[in-house]
Structures are given as C-alpha cells and as structure tokens.
Amino acid sequence: MEAVAGARIPRSSHARLPLCQRLRQRHAFPSSAGRRHRGRPVACASAADADVVHLFDAAKLTVDDFVKSGMVVGLGSGAASGLAVQYLGTRLRRGSLTGIVGVPSSAICVSEAEKAGIKISSSEERPQIDFAFTDADVIEEGTLSAVIGRRKIESGEPSFIQEKGIVKSAGKVAFIIDNDKYVNGVEGSIPVLIKSGNWIDTAEEIDDLFLGDAEVWRRPSIGTAGPSGGDFPLVTKEGYHILDVIFTTPIQDLGKVAEDLEKIVGVVDHGIIYNTISYAVIASKGEVKVLDQKSSVIPNT
C-alpha cells in the first residue's frame, strides 16, 4: 500500500457504520500506520531516489523512440520522468534533437528542465502537446489506464490536476513504470479531488458507491491518517481536499470507476487517466518492454 494511504483496511464481515458516524468516532490507528511520512517533492527531480540502473534505460528509450525534433513535449513528474528530462537535455546539447519545447507538470520540473537546457512553455499558454511522458503509480493490464496522484504532497502545493491536464491534452503519452506496477486488477488508493464545502456528503456518496470494496479517507496534512483527515486535512493550492478511495479488492475496470466518480456532485477530478493514446514503458532488470493497447496483455509464463 502507498504511504499516502496510511494503512491497509482489513475487510470485515460485519456491517459498516455510515461514513459520517465513523468520522465522528475519529478512528485511532497504531502509530506505525498513522505516523507521518515525509513526502518527496512531486517533481522531475526525484530521480536521486530511483533504482537508476533499469529506470534510466526505460527513460532513455522513451526519449529515443518517441521524441522527435520540433516537438512540444509534456514533462511529467516522478523519478523516471526526471531521468527522461535529464537525458532529453543531453540529446539537445549533443544536437541530435533540436527545437524541443517542454511543458512541465510542476514548479520543480520547471527548474530541472531549465537546468537541462530545455526551452519551456507553460500549460497556461495552451500549446499543442505532441507527446508527453510521466510516471504512473500503477497501470491496468489490457487497457493501459493509469493511476497518478498517490505521491505525498504538502498543504498549499498543487495537486495532480496540472500533470493530468498535460497528459490528457497530448497527442500520445508514455507512462514509465517499474515492472511491478503493471497489474491485472488494480488495488490501493484512487486519489479524488473534491470541493471542500460539504465534503462529507461527497465522501459519503463515494463510500456508498464502492461499499464493501473500498474505504474512503480524507488525506491529512499532518498527523494520523484516517477517514476524517484529522484536525489538519490537506488543502491543495487550488483549495481542494483529496480523498484516497482505498480499494482492498481488485478493480475490474478502472475506466468504469472513473466514469462513476465523475458523476458525483462535489468531485472535481480523480487520478485515473483513461481513454488516451498511451504506451507503457516498463522497466525491469535486463530489459525494457514497450506496450500499446494492442499488445498490452503479457501472457503468463
């Protein structure tokens, strides 16, 4: 389970209390589950913590196979994306790529792209993005639908909205991931951005929608993780709360979950990216796999 999810919630045969009652009870969790995890910056610059041996191969292949001179490229967030930004800068300095314009997904990514010598255009300028790459928290086998936004952020920082907007507006996108993040049956957190007013009503509706399959927690800025987010719930730069809808049973169809969430009043956005022209660049020891929707089911061996 991702750190942001706090702790995995065991399934129970007993009927659950309504979410509003559970919030009033202010669930207490063991210190090992509720201890605050210091988050890394959501940025291209997190490559220092990566297993660079195989991630770099995947990042390099992404740039070599997909980026062409004159392109506008969306620059994603995460360790592998950081390596791709650095390598893209190397290609530009060598002259093997020219005329590249980057659209970064975060403020730290802007800094890293500038250090790499990549010309920057902001997403507010609405350039036509030819191709984008980014890390994904997990990818659904068969559809290449992806989940982003599980990474820890601090209150006042931007949410995943900008990153998702860049990816969705690109002509095509490559998700760079480790092999263990490509799964048949996604579990864990689906981050959901919600309006802060009447947030309990929104959370209650989501809780009812996925009753028995998921728990709904409001993400805290500090302190114990739990349904209410504690006394200090996280508030993004845009003024929203984040709910972690934590699936404890495998999701059969990420796209259907996304469509159901989009119908709920108070939901601003979610971390599922689906219905895009996408590729999975999968890093593993000794090899890199590149899959598209037509080749996205890996046979059992």
C-alpha positions as a Python dict, from the first residue, in 0.01 Angstrom:
ca = {
    (1, 'M'): (0, 0, 0),
    (2, 'E'): (129, 350, -77),
    (3, 'A'): (239, 562, 217),
    (4, 'V'): (-33, 812, 146),
    (5, 'A'): (-295, 551, 214),
    (6, 'G'): (-169, 516, 571),
    (7, 'A'): (-259, 153, 636),
    (8, 'R'): (-448, -119, 457),
    (9, 'I'): (-800, -159, 591),
    (10, 'P'): (-890, -523, 655),
    (11, 'R'): (-1221, -634, 516),
    (12, 'S'): (-1481, -736, 770),
    (13, 'S'): (-1793, -948, 760),
    (14, 'H'): (-1965, -701, 995),
    (15, 'A'): (-2183, -423, 858),
    (16, 'R'): (-2003, -89, 850),
    (17, 'L'): (-2126, 224, 1017),
    (18, 'P'): (-2218, 512, 784),
    (19, 'L'): (-1916, 722, 698),
    (20, 'C'): (-2046, 1024, 888),
    (21, 'Q'): (-2062, 819, 1210),
    (22, 'R'): (-1714, 683, 1155),
    (23, 'L'): (-1585, 1036, 1111),
    (24, 'R'): (-1736, 1140, 1444),
    (25, 'Q'): (-1563, 848, 1613),
    (26, 'R'): (-1224, 975, 1490),
    (27, 'H'): (-1070, 637, 1432),
    (28, 'A'): (-738, 581, 1601),
    (29, 'F'): (-473, 372, 1431),
    (30, 'P'): (-145, 226, 1561),
    (31, 'S'): (149, 460, 1542),
    (32, 'S'): (309, 251, 1270),
    (33, 'A'): (10, 320, 1044),
    (34, 'G'): (-57, 679, 1142),
    (35, 'R'): (298, 810, 1158),
    (36, 'R'): (355, 1092, 916),
    (37, 'H'): (566, 1001, 615),
    (38, 'R'): (779, 1287, 492),
    (39, 'G'): (697, 1316, 123),
    (40, 'R'): (940, 1370, -159),
    (41, 'P'): (874, 1669, -388),
    (42, 'V'): (636, 1592, -673),
    (43, 'A'): (882, 1670, -943),
    (44, 'C'): (1116, 1563, -1212),
    (45, 'A'): (1396, 1593, -957),
    (46, 'S'): (1316, 1283, -755),
    (47, 'A'): (1545, 1067, -972),
    (48, 'A'): (1808, 1053, -697),
    (49, 'D'): (1593, 804, -505),
    (50, 'A'): (1524, 579, -802),
    (51, 'D'): (1675, 247, -894),
    (52, 'V'): (1850, 420, -1181),
    (53, 'V'): (2003, 102, -1320),
    (54, 'H'): (1686, -3, -1501),
    (55, 'L'): (1475, 314, -1482),
    (56, 'F'): (1733, 505, -1684),
    (57, 'D'): (1711, 250, -1965),
    (58, 'A'): (1334, 298, -1975),
    (59, 'A'): (1365, 678, -1964),
    (60, 'K'): (1628, 676, -2239),
    (61, 'L'): (1421, 451, -2462),
    (62, 'T'): (1116, 676, -2410),
    (63, 'V'): (1305, 979, -2538),
    (64, 'D'): (1480, 793, -2821),
    (65, 'D'): (1166, 623, -2951),
    (66, 'F'): (902, 892, -2909),
    (67, 'V'): (1059, 1239, -2910),
    (68, 'K'): (1135, 1396, -3247),
    (69, 'S'): (1289, 1733, -3332),
    (70, 'G'): (1043, 2022, -3328),
    (71, 'M'): (802, 1856, -3086),
    (72, 'V'): (620, 2013, -2791),
    (73, 'V'): (674, 1762, -2510),
    (74, 'G'): (484, 1733, -2182),
    (75, 'L'): (730, 1673, -1899),
    (76, 'G'): (582, 1456, -1627),
    (77, 'S'): (653, 1403, -1258),
    (78, 'G'): (842, 1131, -1077),
    (79, 'A'): (1175, 953, -1069),
    (80, 'A'): (1169, 806, -1420),
    (81, 'S'): (1041, 1132, -1568),
    (82, 'G'): (1332, 1311, -1402),
    (83, 'L'): (1576, 1079, -1574),
    (84, 'A'): (1397, 1133, -1906),
    (85, 'V'): (1423, 1512, -1866),
    (86, 'Q'): (1796, 1486, -1797),
    (87, 'Y'): (1853, 1261, -2097),
    (88, 'L'): (1640, 1485, -2321),
    (89, 'G'): (1868, 1773, -2222),
    (90, 'T'): (2170, 1561, -2315),
    (91, 'R'): (2026, 1491, -2660),
    (92, 'L'): (1964, 1865, -2709),
    (93, 'R'): (2320, 1956, -2609),
    (94, 'R'): (2459, 1696, -2848),
    (95, 'G'): (2244, 1837, -3128),
    (96, 'S'): (2075, 1504, -3203),
    (97, 'L'): (1743, 1670, -3114),
    (98, 'T'): (1655, 2032, -3190),
    (99, 'G'): (1362, 2269, -3149),
    (100, 'I'): (1210, 2092, -2848),
    (101, 'V'): (969, 2286, -2627),
    (102, 'G'): (884, 2137, -2287),
    (103, 'V'): (561, 2184, -2092),
    (104, 'P'): (644, 2099, -1728),
    (105, 'S'): (398, 1949, -1481),
    (106, 'S'): (532, 2117, -1166),
    (107, 'A'): (741, 2409, -1044),
    (108, 'I'): (1035, 2183, -958),
    (109, 'C'): (1008, 2025, -1300),
    (110, 'V'): (1046, 2374, -1449),
    (111, 'S'): (1375, 2415, -1263),
    (112, 'E'): (1506, 2075, -1371),
    (113, 'A'): (1408, 2134, -1735),
    (114, 'E'): (1582, 2471, -1736),
    (115, 'K'): (1896, 2310, -1592),
    (116, 'A'): (1880, 2054, -1871),
    (117, 'G'): (1860, 2333, -2129),
    (118, 'I'): (1505, 2263, -2242),
    (119, 'K'): (1302, 2559, -2364),
    (120, 'I'): (991, 2597, -2151),
    (121, 'S'): (630, 2682, -2233),
    (122, 'S'): (366, 2694, -1962),
    (123, 'S'): (45, 2495, -1983),
    (124, 'E'): (-145, 2826, -1949),
    (125, 'E'): (-17, 2919, -2295),
    (126, 'R'): (-211, 2616, -2423),
    (127, 'P'): (45, 2482, -2669),
    (128, 'Q'): (-48, 2176, -2873),
    (129, 'I'): (143, 1898, -2697),
    (130, 'D'): (266, 1633, -2939),
    (131, 'F'): (384, 1382, -2681),
    (132, 'A'): (405, 1355, -2302),
    (133, 'F'): (577, 1121, -2060),
    (134, 'T'): (518, 1074, -1691),
    (135, 'D'): (546, 821, -1410),
    (136, 'A'): (237, 625, -1307),
    (137, 'D'): (157, 477, -968),
    (138, 'V'): (4, 173, -1137),
    (139, 'I'): (-118, 71, -1484),
    (140, 'E'): (-407, -160, -1563),
    (141, 'E'): (-313, -450, -1786),
    (142, 'G'): (-513, -466, -2107),
    (143, 'T'): (-635, -105, -2117),
    (144, 'L'): (-321, 87, -2013),
    (145, 'S'): (-542, 303, -1793),
    (146, 'A'): (-319, 457, -1526),
    (147, 'V'): (-340, 599, -1176),
    (148, 'I'): (-142, 907, -1070),
    (149, 'G'): (-156, 1128, -761),
    (150, 'R'): (-70, 884, -482),
    (151, 'R'): (252, 1066, -403),
    (152, 'K'): (255, 1263, -81),
    (153, 'I'): (222, 1641, -113),
    (154, 'E'): (208, 1918, 145),
    (155, 'S'): (-79, 2160, 204),
    (156, 'G'): (-55, 2455, -34),
    (157, 'E'): (113, 2253, -307),
    (158, 'P'): (-54, 2192, -643),
    (159, 'S'): (-248, 1871, -685),
    (160, 'F'): (-215, 1632, -979),
    (161, 'I'): (-454, 1844, -1192),
    (162, 'Q'): (-176, 2007, -1396),
    (163, 'E'): (5, 1679, -1459),
    (164, 'K'): (-317, 1509, -1567),
    (165, 'G'): (-415, 1802, -1788),
    (166, 'I'): (-83, 1787, -1972),
    (167, 'V'): (-112, 1412, -2024),
    (168, 'K'): (-474, 1426, -2142),
    (169, 'S'): (-405, 1704, -2391),
    (170, 'A'): (-107, 1529, -2551),
    (171, 'G'): (-135, 1355, -2885),
    (172, 'K'): (6, 1044, -2719),
    (173, 'V'): (158, 961, -2381),
    (174, 'A'): (410, 715, -2241),
    (175, 'F'): (386, 601, -1879),
    (176, 'I'): (728, 499, -1747),
    (177, 'I'): (698, 240, -1471),
    (178, 'D'): (865, -45, -1287),
    (179, 'N'): (752, -394, -1381),
    (180, 'D'): (564, -448, -1053),
    (181, 'K'): (336, -152, -1126),
    (182, 'Y'): (181, -319, -1430),
    (183, 'V'): (-101, -529, -1289),
    (184, 'N'): (-418, -718, -1369),
    (185, 'G'): (-660, -589, -1106),
    (186, 'V'): (-558, -256, -953),
    (187, 'E'): (-574, -221, -575),
    (188, 'G'): (-487, 62, -337),
    (189, 'S'): (-564, 432, -347),
    (190, 'I'): (-752, 617, -619),
    (191, 'P'): (-695, 985, -532),
    (192, 'V'): (-1005, 1201, -576),
    (193, 'L'): (-1007, 1582, -564),
    (194, 'I'): (-1322, 1721, -403),
    (195, 'K'): (-1461, 2061, -315),
    (196, 'S'): (-1405, 2147, 50),
    (197, 'G'): (-1764, 2261, 114),
    (198, 'N'): (-1997, 1977, 217),
    (199, 'W'): (-1711, 1735, 166),
    (200, 'I'): (-1869, 1477, 398),
    (201, 'D'): (-2169, 1445, 164),
    (202, 'T'): (-1935, 1379, -129),
    (203, 'A'): (-1732, 1128, 71),
    (204, 'E'): (-2048, 953, 189),
    (205, 'E'): (-2171, 910, -169),
    (206, 'I'): (-1837, 767, -280),
    (207, 'D'): (-1835, 538, 23),
    (208, 'D'): (-2181, 407, -68),
    (209, 'L'): (-2083, 362, -432),
    (210, 'F'): (-1794, 129, -350),
    (211, 'L'): (-1938, -26, -35),
    (212, 'G'): (-1751, -344, 57),
    (213, 'D'): (-1473, -283, -196),
    (214, 'A'): (-1305, 36, -72),
    (215, 'E'): (-1257, 267, 225),
    (216, 'V'): (-1271, 645, 186),
    (217, 'W'): (-1015, 854, 374),
    (218, 'R'): (-960, 1229, 361),
    (219, 'R'): (-587, 1290, 324),
    (220, 'P'): (-428, 1473, 619),
    (221, 'S'): (-161, 1740, 602),
    (222, 'I'): (-9, 1622, 931),
    (223, 'G'): (-81, 1360, 1193),
    (224, 'T'): (-282, 1041, 1178),
    (225, 'A'): (-431, 911, 856),
    (226, 'G'): (-796, 817, 877),
    (227, 'P'): (-1146, 882, 742),
    (228, 'S'): (-1164, 1245, 861),
    (229, 'G'): (-810, 1354, 778),
    (230, 'G'): (-769, 1459, 1142),
    (231, 'D'): (-778, 1816, 1261),
    (232, 'F'): (-549, 1929, 979),
    (233, 'P'): (-680, 1798, 646),
    (234, 'L'): (-466, 1859, 341),
    (235, 'V'): (-575, 2155, 128),
    (236, 'T'): (-421, 2180, -219),
    (237, 'K'): (-306, 2501, -383),
    (238, 'E'): (-635, 2501, -574),
    (239, 'G'): (-831, 2488, -246),
    (240, 'Y'): (-948, 2127, -269),
    (241, 'H'): (-935, 1828, -36),
    (242, 'I'): (-804, 1489, -151),
    (243, 'L'): (-991, 1170, -74),
    (244, 'D'): (-800, 845, -101),
    (245, 'V'): (-1050, 583, -213),
    (246, 'I'): (-858, 277, -99),
    (247, 'F'): (-963, -38, -283),
    (248, 'T'): (-899, -355, -87),
    (249, 'T'): (-1033, -579, -363),
    (250, 'P'): (-904, -571, -723),
    (251, 'I'): (-1070, -320, -955),
    (252, 'Q'): (-1208, -494, -1262),
    (253, 'D'): (-1234, -183, -1480),
    (254, 'L'): (-1053, 143, -1396),
    (255, 'G'): (-1240, 331, -1667),
    (256, 'K'): (-1575, 239, -1513),
    (257, 'V'): (-1455, 360, -1171),
    (258, 'A'): (-1352, 690, -1332),
    (259, 'E'): (-1688, 733, -1502),
    (260, 'D'): (-1875, 662, -1178),
    (261, 'L'): (-1665, 915, -984),
    (262, 'E'): (-1723, 1183, -1248),
    (263, 'K'): (-2100, 1163, -1190),
    (264, 'I'): (-2076, 1252, -820),
    (265, 'V'): (-2152, 1610, -716),
    (266, 'G'): (-1852, 1768, -547),
    (267, 'V'): (-1588, 1561, -729),
    (268, 'V'): (-1351, 1793, -917),
    (269, 'D'): (-1117, 1533, -1066),
    (270, 'H'): (-953, 1200, -996),
    (271, 'G'): (-619, 1033, -1054),
    (272, 'I'): (-733, 788, -1323),
    (273, 'I'): (-613, 852, -1678),
    (274, 'Y'): (-804, 651, -1937),
    (275, 'N'): (-920, 670, -2299),
    (276, 'T'): (-586, 809, -2417),
    (277, 'I'): (-345, 702, -2688),
    (278, 'S'): (-96, 559, -2444),
    (279, 'Y'): (208, 338, -2415),
    (280, 'A'): (359, 164, -2116),
    (281, 'V'): (738, 169, -2097),
    (282, 'I'): (808, -99, -1839),
    (283, 'A'): (1147, -119, -1669),
    (284, 'S'): (1273, -449, -1537),
    (285, 'K'): (1614, -598, -1476),
    (286, 'G'): (1784, -667, -1805),
    (287, 'E'): (1512, -543, -2039),
    (288, 'V'): (1257, -273, -2119),
    (289, 'K'): (914, -358, -2259),
    (290, 'V'): (711, -108, -2464),
    (291, 'L'): (341, -188, -2487),
    (292, 'D'): (49, -21, -2658),
    (293, 'Q'): (-320, -105, -2624),
    (294, 'K'): (-294, -376, -2890),
    (295, 'S'): (-8, -557, -2718),
    (296, 'S'): (-82, -472, -2356),
    (297, 'V'): (-161, -819, -2220),
    (298, 'I'): (153, -1003, -2115),
    (299, 'P'): (96, -1380, -2129),
    (300, 'N'): (158, -1582, -1815),
    (301, 'T'): (495, -1758, -1829),
}
